[in-house]
PDB file of C-alpha atoms in Angstrom:
ATOM      1  CA  MET A   1     104.057 129.553 101.512  1.00 94.00           C
ATOM      2  CA  THR A   2     101.980 131.668 103.857  1.00 96.00           C
ATOM      3  CA  LEU A   3     101.973 130.140 107.602  1.00 97.00           C
ATOM      4  CA  HIS A   4      98.554 130.566 109.200  1.00 98.00           C
ATOM      5  CA  ILE A   5      98.909 130.641 112.891  1.00 98.00           C
ATOM      6  CA  GLY A   6      95.449 131.001 114.978  1.00 97.00           C
ATOM      7  CA  MET A   7      95.259 132.197 118.375  1.00 96.00           C
ATOM      8  CA  LEU A   8      92.581 130.972 121.123  1.00 95.00           C
ATOM      9  CA  VAL A   9      90.487 134.049 122.776  1.00 95.00           C
ATOM     10  CA  PHE A  10      88.768 132.693 125.721  1.00 94.00           C
ATOM     11  CA  SER A  11      86.843 133.910 128.499  1.00 94.00           C
ATOM     12  CA  GLY A  12      89.764 135.060 131.723  1.00 94.00           C
ATOM     13  CA  VAL A  13      92.675 135.128 129.247  1.00 93.00           C
ATOM     14  CA  GLN A  14      94.697 137.561 130.161  1.00 94.00           C
ATOM     15  CA  GLN A  15      95.606 140.173 127.666  1.00 93.00           C
ATOM     16  CA  LEU A  16      99.608 139.479 128.310  1.00 94.00           C
ATOM     17  CA  ASP A  17      98.844 136.010 127.429  1.00 93.00           C
ATOM     18  CA  LEU A  18      97.997 137.107 123.685  1.00 94.00           C
ATOM     19  CA  THR A  19     100.119 140.286 123.319  1.00 95.00           C
ATOM     20  CA  GLY A  20     103.822 138.918 123.405  1.00 95.00           C
ATOM     21  CA  PRO A  21     103.104 135.996 120.964  1.00 95.00           C
ATOM     22  CA  TYR A  22     100.960 138.491 118.493  1.00 95.00           C
ATOM     23  CA  GLU A  23     103.756 140.815 118.391  1.00 96.00           C
ATOM     24  CA  VAL A  24     106.333 137.932 117.832  1.00 96.00           C
ATOM     25  CA  PHE A  25     104.004 135.786 115.350  1.00 96.00           C
ATOM     26  CA  ALA A  26     103.142 139.220 113.405  1.00 94.00           C
ATOM     27  CA  SER A  27     106.994 140.258 112.906  1.00 96.00           C
ATOM     28  CA  LEU A  28     107.317 136.666 110.754  1.00 96.00           C
ATOM     29  CA  PRO A  29     107.746 136.744 107.185  1.00 97.00           C
ATOM     30  CA  ASP A  30     104.857 135.311 104.897  1.00 97.00           C
ATOM     31  CA  THR A  31     102.320 134.661 108.240  1.00 97.00           C
ATOM     32  CA  ASN A  32      98.560 135.341 108.967  1.00 97.00           C
ATOM     33  CA  LEU A  33      97.403 135.554 112.715  1.00 97.00           C
ATOM     34  CA  HIS A  34      93.964 134.469 113.503  1.00 97.00           C
ATOM     35  CA  LEU A  35      92.149 135.476 116.837  1.00 96.00           C
ATOM     36  CA  VAL A  36      89.648 132.554 117.270  1.00 97.00           C
ATOM     37  CA  ALA A  37      87.187 133.370 119.723  1.00 94.00           C
ATOM     38  CA  ARG A  38      83.686 131.519 120.076  1.00 85.00           C
TER      39      ARG A  38
END
């Protein structure tokens, strides 16, 4: 079963707020990451 993770990108978000968690989640097996923005 694939795990889907959405990370919210919004005005004023700091790069480190996304980069760290993105790298950790990307290393998980059977995981799809989605950047969600408006």
